[in-house]
Amino acid sequence: NIVMTQSPKSMSISVGDRVTMNCKASQNVGNNIAWYQQKPGQSPKLLIYYASNRYTGVPDRFTGGGYGTDFTLTINSVQAEDAAFYYCQRIYNSPWTFGGGTKLELK
Amino acid sequence: QVQLKESGPGLVQPSQTLSLTCTVSGFSLTSNSVSWVRQPPGKGLEWMGAIWSGGSTDYNSALKSRLSISRDTSKSQVFLKMNSLQTEDTAIYFCTRGTPFAYWGQGTLVTVSS
């Protein structure tokens, strides 16, 4: 089975900063990656699909990139409401494995 | 609009079987897959399995021996049954639509405890 590894596990940044988090697949998954944001007590929300496509209504400060085994989620000019957990997921072909998540905290 | 809602017992005893229902609206189960995802308290997301639009199923290999997903299209409901529950199965259980998962239910907390 494909393993999705996210790094770092947590990060603390300031409002207005730019942040990049990583997701590494143990095998080539092409562009079949999605990113989700989850805040405490809420269901996850889809941000990015097929590696770089922003989902409806997602602010353009969120950008996804990568192909094959290495993927990134970048947030430009982080806002206070971006404090959350972020998960990558292999999509299209099952199993639809999730990464372990990255916790984004605001200083 | 698309909606999914999980329901089931909040408490299950160890070694017993968990039965959950996902009731959907705003879309057809014969045109969309539905997955189950769980999240232990304070931990990450785990895809459990899915039922495809044609009715076939796919399971996480780690859960396959204990898990069954089925549906009743006439009632727009998807069912999860998982046996031999242990305390580590305590989690919030979500149902979601399609892939990627653009639509999620609110989740239901299941506690495994005697």
JSON list of C-alpha atoms in Angstrom, two decimals, chain B residues 20-70:
[
{"chain": "B", "resi": 20, "resn": "LEU", "atom": "CA", "xyz": [-23.60, 3.01, 11.45]},
{"chain": "B", "resi": 21, "resn": "THR", "atom": "CA", "xyz": [-25.89, 4.57, 8.85]},
{"chain": "B", "resi": 22, "resn": "CYS", "atom": "CA", "xyz": [-25.08, 7.38, 6.45]},
{"chain": "B", "resi": 23, "resn": "THR", "atom": "CA", "xyz": [-28.23, 9.02, 5.09]},
{"chain": "B", "resi": 24, "resn": "VAL", "atom": "CA", "xyz": [-27.62, 11.12, 2.01]},
{"chain": "B", "resi": 25, "resn": "SER", "atom": "CA", "xyz": [-29.62, 13.68, 0.09]},
{"chain": "B", "resi": 26, "resn": "GLY", "atom": "CA", "xyz": [-29.08, 15.82, -2.96]},
{"chain": "B", "resi": 27, "resn": "PHE", "atom": "CA", "xyz": [-27.44, 13.07, -4.99]},
{"chain": "B", "resi": 28, "resn": "SER", "atom": "CA", "xyz": [-27.92, 9.49, -6.07]},
{"chain": "B", "resi": 29, "resn": "LEU", "atom": "CA", "xyz": [-26.01, 6.54, -4.67]},
{"chain": "B", "resi": 30, "resn": "THR", "atom": "CA", "xyz": [-26.18, 4.91, -8.10]},
{"chain": "B", "resi": 31, "resn": "SER", "atom": "CA", "xyz": [-24.12, 7.75, -9.55]},
{"chain": "B", "resi": 32, "resn": "ASN", "atom": "CA", "xyz": [-21.68, 8.43, -6.70]},
{"chain": "B", "resi": 33, "resn": "SER", "atom": "CA", "xyz": [-19.43, 6.49, -4.38]},
{"chain": "B", "resi": 34, "resn": "VAL", "atom": "CA", "xyz": [-19.62, 6.92, -0.62]},
{"chain": "B", "resi": 35, "resn": "SER", "atom": "CA", "xyz": [-16.70, 6.33, 1.71]},
{"chain": "B", "resi": 36, "resn": "TRP", "atom": "CA", "xyz": [-16.30, 5.98, 5.44]},
{"chain": "B", "resi": 37, "resn": "VAL", "atom": "CA", "xyz": [-13.45, 7.80, 7.16]},
{"chain": "B", "resi": 38, "resn": "ARG", "atom": "CA", "xyz": [-12.64, 7.73, 10.86]},
{"chain": "B", "resi": 39, "resn": "GLN", "atom": "CA", "xyz": [-10.59, 9.87, 13.20]},
{"chain": "B", "resi": 40, "resn": "PRO", "atom": "CA", "xyz": [-9.55, 8.76, 16.69]},
{"chain": "B", "resi": 41, "resn": "PRO", "atom": "CA", "xyz": [-9.57, 11.58, 19.24]},
{"chain": "B", "resi": 42, "resn": "GLY", "atom": "CA", "xyz": [-6.60, 13.86, 18.69]},
{"chain": "B", "resi": 43, "resn": "LYS", "atom": "CA", "xyz": [-5.33, 11.80, 15.75]},
{"chain": "B", "resi": 44, "resn": "GLY", "atom": "CA", "xyz": [-5.42, 11.85, 11.97]},
{"chain": "B", "resi": 45, "resn": "LEU", "atom": "CA", "xyz": [-7.83, 10.65, 9.31]},
{"chain": "B", "resi": 46, "resn": "GLU", "atom": "CA", "xyz": [-8.12, 7.02, 8.20]},
{"chain": "B", "resi": 47, "resn": "TRP", "atom": "CA", "xyz": [-9.97, 5.98, 5.05]},
{"chain": "B", "resi": 48, "resn": "MET", "atom": "CA", "xyz": [-11.91, 2.83, 5.93]},
{"chain": "B", "resi": 49, "resn": "GLY", "atom": "CA", "xyz": [-13.60, 1.82, 2.73]},
{"chain": "B", "resi": 50, "resn": "ALA", "atom": "CA", "xyz": [-16.05, 2.75, 0.02]},
{"chain": "B", "resi": 51, "resn": "ILE", "atom": "CA", "xyz": [-19.07, 1.52, -1.86]},
{"chain": "B", "resi": 52, "resn": "TRP", "atom": "CA", "xyz": [-19.00, 2.40, -5.53]},
{"chain": "B", "resi": 53, "resn": "SER", "atom": "CA", "xyz": [-21.89, 3.64, -7.62]},
{"chain": "B", "resi": 54, "resn": "GLY", "atom": "CA", "xyz": [-22.34, 0.16, -9.06]},
{"chain": "B", "resi": 55, "resn": "GLY", "atom": "CA", "xyz": [-22.54, -1.39, -5.60]},
{"chain": "B", "resi": 56, "resn": "SER", "atom": "CA", "xyz": [-19.13, -3.01, -5.36]},
{"chain": "B", "resi": 57, "resn": "THR", "atom": "CA", "xyz": [-16.95, -2.28, -2.35]},
{"chain": "B", "resi": 58, "resn": "ASP", "atom": "CA", "xyz": [-13.33, -1.52, -1.55]},
{"chain": "B", "resi": 59, "resn": "TYR", "atom": "CA", "xyz": [-11.75, -1.70, 1.88]},
{"chain": "B", "resi": 60, "resn": "ASN", "atom": "CA", "xyz": [-8.67, -0.54, 3.71]},
{"chain": "B", "resi": 61, "resn": "SER", "atom": "CA", "xyz": [-6.58, -3.69, 3.93]},
{"chain": "B", "resi": 62, "resn": "ALA", "atom": "CA", "xyz": [-5.99, -3.07, 7.65]},
{"chain": "B", "resi": 63, "resn": "LEU", "atom": "CA", "xyz": [-9.74, -3.29, 8.34]},
{"chain": "B", "resi": 64, "resn": "LYS", "atom": "CA", "xyz": [-10.94, -5.61, 5.60]},
{"chain": "B", "resi": 65, "resn": "SER", "atom": "CA", "xyz": [-11.40, -8.66, 7.82]},
{"chain": "B", "resi": 66, "resn": "ARG", "atom": "CA", "xyz": [-13.74, -6.78, 10.18]},
{"chain": "B", "resi": 67, "resn": "LEU", "atom": "CA", "xyz": [-15.51, -4.33, 7.91]},
{"chain": "B", "resi": 68, "resn": "SER", "atom": "CA", "xyz": [-18.58, -4.45, 5.68]},
{"chain": "B", "resi": 69, "resn": "ILE", "atom": "CA", "xyz": [-20.14, -1.60, 3.73]},
{"chain": "B", "resi": 70, "resn": "SER", "atom": "CA", "xyz": [-23.53, -1.90, 2.07]}
]
